């Protein structure tokens, strides 16, 4: 791994979304996602990030009971040709927005993953990233992804994570060391986790002097009730935009490459990072 590449030459406007999908209703949730993407495009966004598992909803009982109805199938190249997603494809084409949206993906080898689908401005859908850090009972329904991923948009390198991935400093750091300028995290944080929700992603921004775009589900019924708080952070972990803990929201912010460059010049953790932490640790009595 090498030092981060030159920062982008132009700003990038991004949107983070919080909304309430319907469990199991992939077609209906795709229509809702299309509306949210259009709203983001109307506000100038070129990238929109929607919550984890948005297309099927993060509702384990439904995901366990109807895997065939809640999954989208990927071909060996990772492309998804599911007619239920046609409204979302149309929206990205019409709005000129690249969308990152959560889904349960079924791979040709039979693996089922928590995926971030990339729906590009031409309307092509592909599995962009599979969640690597599975949380709790997710392991009973899904397989973990095996590699990181970076999305390239308008000269920006956008590292991809999903929810629990962002709780691990190593995950964001791997994206930054691959040259990420920003880290996109579709998520599903449950009510009661507000403190951790707001701390993790600000920390990942400051740890790695990169922007962070955090999307979250909102609403639902206990024990699967989500707490919103979608946010966009600058490279020092300061809030550029944050939604309330309830209600649908589409928030937009412009990522400024001059801010990225200035932050990395002043706070040079990535450049100063030691290749290792030395030899064997020393233990001592106090």
Short mmCIF file of C-alpha atoms in Angstrom, two decimals:
data_model
loop_
_atom_site.label_atom_id
_atom_site.label_comp_id
_atom_site.label_asym_id
_atom_site.label_seq_id
_atom_site.Cartn_x
_atom_site.Cartn_y
_atom_site.Cartn_z
CA UNK A 1 0.00 0.00 0.00
CA UNK A 2 1.17 3.52 -0.81
CA UNK A 3 0.46 7.05 0.31
CA UNK A 4 -2.87 8.52 -0.77
CA UNK A 5 -2.94 9.81 -4.36
CA UNK A 6 -3.47 13.42 -5.34
CA UNK A 7 -6.81 14.79 -4.22
CA UNK A 8 -9.59 15.26 -6.80
CA UNK A 9 -9.62 18.41 -8.91
CA UNK A 10 -13.33 19.25 -8.53
CA UNK A 11 -15.92 19.07 -5.73
CA UNK A 12 -18.43 16.23 -5.54
CA UNK A 13 -21.95 16.70 -4.20
CA UNK A 14 -23.30 13.67 -2.36
CA UNK A 15 -26.55 12.73 -0.63
CA UNK A 16 -27.19 10.54 2.36
CA UNK A 17 -30.65 9.07 2.84
CA UNK A 18 -32.67 7.77 5.76
CA UNK A 19 -36.00 6.11 5.06
CA UNK A 20 -38.24 3.23 6.13
CA UNK A 21 -38.46 0.30 3.69
CA UNK A 22 -41.19 -2.33 3.85
CA UNK A 23 -40.00 -5.81 4.88
CA UNK A 24 -39.86 -8.15 1.92
CA UNK A 25 -41.23 -5.70 -0.66
CA UNK A 26 -38.31 -5.42 -3.08
CA UNK A 27 -40.42 -3.97 -5.89
CA UNK A 28 -42.07 -1.37 -3.65
CA UNK A 29 -38.79 -0.43 -2.00
CA UNK A 30 -37.15 0.01 -5.41
CA UNK A 31 -39.88 2.51 -6.31
CA UNK A 32 -39.27 4.34 -3.02
CA UNK A 33 -35.52 4.30 -3.69
CA UNK A 34 -36.11 5.77 -7.14
CA UNK A 35 -38.03 8.68 -5.62
CA UNK A 36 -35.28 9.29 -3.07
CA UNK A 37 -32.61 9.25 -5.78
CA UNK A 38 -34.57 11.77 -7.83
CA UNK A 39 -34.86 14.01 -4.77
CA UNK A 40 -31.12 13.79 -4.32
CA UNK A 41 -30.52 14.65 -7.97
CA UNK A 42 -32.81 17.67 -7.78
CA UNK A 43 -30.55 19.02 -5.05
CA UNK A 44 -27.42 18.58 -7.14
CA UNK A 45 -26.15 15.26 -5.82
CA UNK A 46 -24.07 13.07 -8.11
CA UNK A 47 -23.90 10.18 -5.62
CA UNK A 48 -26.70 9.02 -3.29
CA UNK A 49 -26.22 6.52 -0.43
CA UNK A 50 -29.27 4.59 0.83
CA UNK A 51 -29.48 2.36 3.94
CA UNK A 52 -28.27 -1.19 4.49
CA UNK A 53 -30.56 -3.88 3.01
CA UNK A 54 -32.94 -1.15 1.87
CA UNK A 55 -34.39 -3.14 -1.03
CA UNK A 56 -35.62 -5.96 1.20
CA UNK A 57 -35.52 -4.12 4.56
CA UNK A 58 -33.42 -5.17 7.51
CA UNK A 59 -35.97 -7.55 9.03
CA UNK A 60 -34.40 -10.94 9.81
CA UNK A 61 -37.67 -12.88 10.24
CA UNK A 62 -38.73 -11.94 6.71
CA UNK A 63 -35.26 -12.54 5.27
CA UNK A 64 -35.20 -16.01 6.84
CA UNK A 65 -38.73 -16.93 5.76
CA UNK A 66 -38.52 -15.83 2.12
CA UNK A 67 -34.96 -15.79 0.81
CA UNK A 68 -36.09 -16.31 -2.79
CA UNK A 69 -38.41 -13.32 -2.65
CA UNK A 70 -36.08 -10.99 -0.79
CA UNK A 71 -32.79 -11.65 -2.62
CA UNK A 72 -31.54 -10.20 -5.89
CA UNK A 73 -29.44 -12.53 -8.05
CA UNK A 74 -26.01 -11.57 -9.36
CA UNK A 75 -24.38 -13.17 -12.39
CA UNK A 76 -20.71 -14.28 -12.38
CA UNK A 77 -19.64 -10.74 -13.28
CA UNK A 78 -21.61 -9.33 -10.36
CA UNK A 79 -24.30 -7.77 -12.57
CA UNK A 80 -27.91 -7.77 -11.40
CA UNK A 81 -30.73 -8.02 -13.96
CA UNK A 82 -33.82 -7.98 -11.76
CA UNK A 83 -36.89 -6.33 -13.31
CA UNK A 84 -38.06 -5.19 -9.87
CA UNK A 85 -35.19 -2.68 -9.92
CA UNK A 86 -36.22 -1.07 -13.22
CA UNK A 87 -37.69 2.06 -11.54
CA UNK A 88 -34.39 2.62 -9.74
CA UNK A 89 -32.44 2.14 -12.96
CA UNK A 90 -34.62 4.73 -14.66
CA UNK A 91 -34.16 7.18 -11.80
CA UNK A 92 -30.35 7.05 -11.88
CA UNK A 93 -30.36 7.59 -15.63
CA UNK A 94 -32.79 10.49 -15.49
CA UNK A 95 -31.22 12.16 -12.45
CA UNK A 96 -27.61 11.57 -13.41
CA UNK A 97 -26.94 10.07 -9.98
CA UNK A 98 -24.90 7.01 -9.01
CA UNK A 99 -26.83 5.24 -6.25
CA UNK A 100 -25.46 2.93 -3.57
CA UNK A 101 -28.32 0.87 -2.16
CA UNK A 102 -28.40 -2.05 0.25
CA UNK A 103 -29.68 -5.47 -0.81
CA UNK A 104 -29.50 -9.17 -0.03
CA UNK A 105 -27.51 -10.62 -2.92
CA UNK A 106 -27.47 -14.21 -4.11
CA UNK A 107 -24.24 -15.15 -5.90
CA UNK A 108 -23.83 -17.90 -8.52
CA UNK A 109 -21.93 -20.09 -6.05
CA UNK A 110 -24.92 -19.97 -3.68
CA UNK A 111 -23.51 -17.46 -1.20
CA UNK A 112 -25.98 -14.94 0.21
CA UNK A 113 -24.44 -11.63 1.20
CA UNK A 114 -25.39 -8.24 2.60
CA UNK A 115 -24.47 -6.18 -0.43
CA UNK A 116 -24.11 -2.60 -1.49
CA UNK A 117 -25.45 -2.43 -5.04
CA UNK A 118 -24.02 0.23 -7.32
CA UNK A 119 -26.62 1.58 -9.73
CA UNK A 120 -24.68 3.77 -12.12
CA UNK A 121 -25.82 6.70 -14.25
CA UNK A 122 -26.38 4.39 -17.20
CA UNK A 123 -28.78 2.31 -15.09
CA UNK A 124 -26.50 -0.72 -14.80
CA UNK A 125 -26.74 -2.56 -11.48
CA UNK A 126 -23.91 -4.56 -9.99
CA UNK A 127 -22.80 -5.83 -6.60
CA UNK A 128 -20.25 -3.22 -5.58
CA UNK A 129 -19.33 -4.65 -2.20
CA UNK A 130 -20.26 -7.47 0.19
CA UNK A 131 -20.24 -6.72 3.92
CA UNK A 132 -17.15 -8.21 5.53
CA UNK A 133 -17.93 -7.78 9.23
CA UNK A 134 -21.20 -9.57 9.96
CA UNK A 135 -22.97 -8.59 13.17
CA UNK A 136 -24.58 -11.06 15.56
CA UNK A 137 -27.24 -13.27 14.02
CA UNK A 138 -26.47 -12.01 10.50
CA UNK A 139 -24.06 -14.95 10.38
CA UNK A 140 -27.02 -17.34 10.39
CA UNK A 141 -28.41 -15.82 7.19
CA UNK A 142 -25.43 -14.46 5.28
CA UNK A 143 -21.86 -15.16 4.24
CA UNK A 144 -19.17 -12.54 4.80
CA UNK A 145 -17.55 -10.75 1.91
CA UNK A 146 -13.88 -11.40 1.29
CA UNK A 147 -12.50 -8.12 -0.01
CA UNK A 148 -12.77 -4.36 0.14
CA UNK A 149 -13.99 -2.18 -2.72
CA UNK A 150 -13.57 1.35 -4.01
CA UNK A 151 -16.05 3.19 -6.22
CA UNK A 152 -14.64 5.71 -8.70
CA UNK A 153 -16.87 8.71 -9.48
CA UNK A 154 -15.78 11.96 -11.15
CA UNK A 155 -12.18 11.58 -10.01
CA UNK A 156 -13.13 10.70 -6.43
CA UNK A 157 -12.18 7.40 -4.81
CA UNK A 158 -15.03 6.29 -2.56
CA UNK A 159 -14.31 3.40 -0.19
CA UNK A 160 -17.30 1.17 0.52
CA UNK A 161 -18.39 -0.22 3.89
CA UNK A 162 -21.66 -1.44 5.38
CA UNK A 163 -22.74 -0.69 8.97
CA UNK A 164 -20.70 -2.94 11.31
CA UNK A 165 -17.68 -2.61 9.00
CA UNK A 166 -17.44 0.99 10.18
CA UNK A 167 -17.01 -0.12 13.80
CA UNK A 168 -13.56 -1.47 12.93
CA UNK A 169 -10.82 1.14 12.47
CA UNK A 170 -8.95 -1.28 10.22
CA UNK A 171 -11.75 -1.29 7.67
CA UNK A 172 -11.77 2.45 7.11
CA UNK A 173 -7.99 2.53 7.23
CA UNK A 174 -7.78 -0.09 4.47
CA UNK A 175 -9.96 2.14 2.30
CA UNK A 176 -7.81 5.19 3.06
CA UNK A 177 -4.59 3.32 2.29
CA UNK A 178 -6.13 2.35 -1.03
CA UNK A 179 -6.47 6.07 -1.70
CA UNK A 180 -10.07 6.69 -0.65
CA UNK A 181 -11.09 10.33 -0.39
CA UNK A 182 -14.41 9.38 1.19
CA UNK A 183 -15.99 6.35 2.86
CA UNK A 184 -19.61 5.44 2.09
CA UNK A 185 -21.50 3.39 4.70
CA UNK A 186 -25.10 2.22 4.16
CA UNK A 187 -26.21 1.15 7.64
CA UNK A 188 -28.98 -0.11 9.92
CA UNK A 189 -28.52 1.16 13.48
CA UNK A 190 -31.17 0.15 15.98
CA UNK A 191 -32.84 2.52 18.43
CA UNK A 192 -30.70 2.87 21.53
CA UNK A 193 -27.39 2.94 19.65
CA UNK A 194 -27.30 6.69 19.00
CA UNK A 195 -24.07 7.32 20.91
CA UNK A 196 -22.14 4.66 19.01
CA UNK A 197 -23.78 5.62 15.71
CA UNK A 198 -22.55 9.19 16.01
CA UNK A 199 -19.10 8.30 17.32
CA UNK A 200 -17.94 5.55 14.98
CA UNK A 201 -18.26 7.41 11.68
CA UNK A 202 -16.88 10.71 12.95
CA UNK A 203 -13.91 8.71 14.24
CA UNK A 204 -13.40 6.95 10.91
CA UNK A 205 -13.34 10.37 9.21
CA UNK A 206 -10.72 11.81 11.58
CA UNK A 207 -8.68 8.58 11.79
CA UNK A 208 -8.20 8.64 8.05
CA UNK A 209 -8.66 12.33 7.12
CA UNK A 210 -11.42 11.45 4.66
CA UNK A 211 -15.05 12.41 4.23
CA UNK A 212 -17.62 9.90 5.50
CA UNK A 213 -21.18 9.47 4.22
CA UNK A 214 -23.36 7.50 6.64
CA UNK A 215 -26.88 6.43 5.61
CA UNK A 216 -29.31 4.72 8.00
CA UNK A 217 -32.73 3.16 8.16
CA UNK A 218 -35.37 4.80 10.35
CA UNK A 219 -38.61 3.69 11.95
CA UNK A 220 -40.00 0.17 12.02
CA UNK A 221 -41.32 -1.94 14.89
CA UNK A 222 -39.31 -3.17 17.90
CA UNK A 223 -37.03 -5.03 18.06
CA UNK A 224 -36.23 -3.92 14.50
CA UNK A 225 -36.71 -0.18 14.97
CA UNK A 226 -34.00 2.03 13.50
CA UNK A 227 -32.77 5.40 14.63
CA UNK A 228 -32.00 7.56 11.59
CA UNK A 229 -29.33 10.17 12.23
CA UNK A 230 -27.94 9.93 8.67
CA UNK A 231 -24.90 12.17 8.41
CA UNK A 232 -22.03 13.46 6.29
CA UNK A 233 -18.70 14.20 8.01
CA UNK A 234 -15.71 16.26 6.91
CA UNK A 235 -12.14 14.86 7.11
CA UNK A 236 -11.79 16.05 10.72
CA UNK A 237 -14.98 14.27 11.78
CA UNK A 238 -17.09 17.43 11.92
CA UNK A 239 -20.72 17.22 10.86
CA UNK A 240 -21.56 18.74 7.48
CA UNK A 241 -25.15 17.48 7.59
CA UNK A 242 -27.13 15.34 10.02
CA UNK A 243 -30.74 14.17 10.02
CA UNK A 244 -32.99 13.83 13.04
CA UNK A 245 -33.49 10.47 14.74
CA UNK A 246 -36.91 10.11 13.09
CA UNK A 247 -38.51 10.74 9.71
CA UNK A 248 -37.45 10.39 6.09
CA UNK A 249 -34.60 12.66 5.02
CA UNK A 250 -32.39 13.32 1.99
CA UNK A 251 -29.37 15.38 3.05
CA UNK A 252 -26.87 16.87 0.62
CA UNK A 253 -23.35 18.21 1.09
CA UNK A 254 -20.52 19.10 -1.26
CA UNK A 255 -17.19 17.39 -0.68
CA UNK A 256 -14.49 20.01 -1.26
CA UNK A 257 -11.08 18.74 -2.41
CA UNK A 258 -9.34 21.84 -1.01
CA UNK A 259 -10.65 20.91 2.45
CA UNK A 260 -9.38 17.37 1.95
CA UNK A 261 -5.93 18.62 0.91
CA UNK A 262 -5.68 21.13 3.75
CA UNK A 263 -6.72 18.56 6.34
CA UNK A 264 -4.19 16.01 5.13
CA UNK A 265 -1.46 18.64 5.13
CA UNK A 266 -2.24 19.70 8.71
CA UNK A 267 -3.05 16.25 10.11
CA UNK A 268 -0.64 13.86 8.41
CA UNK A 269 -1.50 10.59 10.14
CA UNK A 270 -1.68 8.68 6.87
CA UNK A 271 1.74 9.90 5.75
CA UNK A 272 3.30 9.52 9.22
CA UNK A 273 1.90 6.05 9.86
CA UNK A 274 4.62 3.60 10.88
CA UNK A 275 4.96 0.50 8.69
CA UNK A 276 4.63 -1.53 11.89
CA UNK A 277 4.52 -0.87 15.61
CA UNK A 278 8.05 -2.10 16.32
CA UNK A 279 9.26 -5.34 17.87
CA UNK A 280 7.90 -7.28 20.81
CA UNK A 281 5.96 -5.17 23.30
CA UNK A 282 7.52 -4.47 26.70
CA UNK A 283 5.54 -5.28 29.85
CA UNK A 284 6.38 -3.67 33.17
CA UNK A 285 5.08 -3.49 36.71
CA UNK A 286 3.79 -0.24 38.10
#
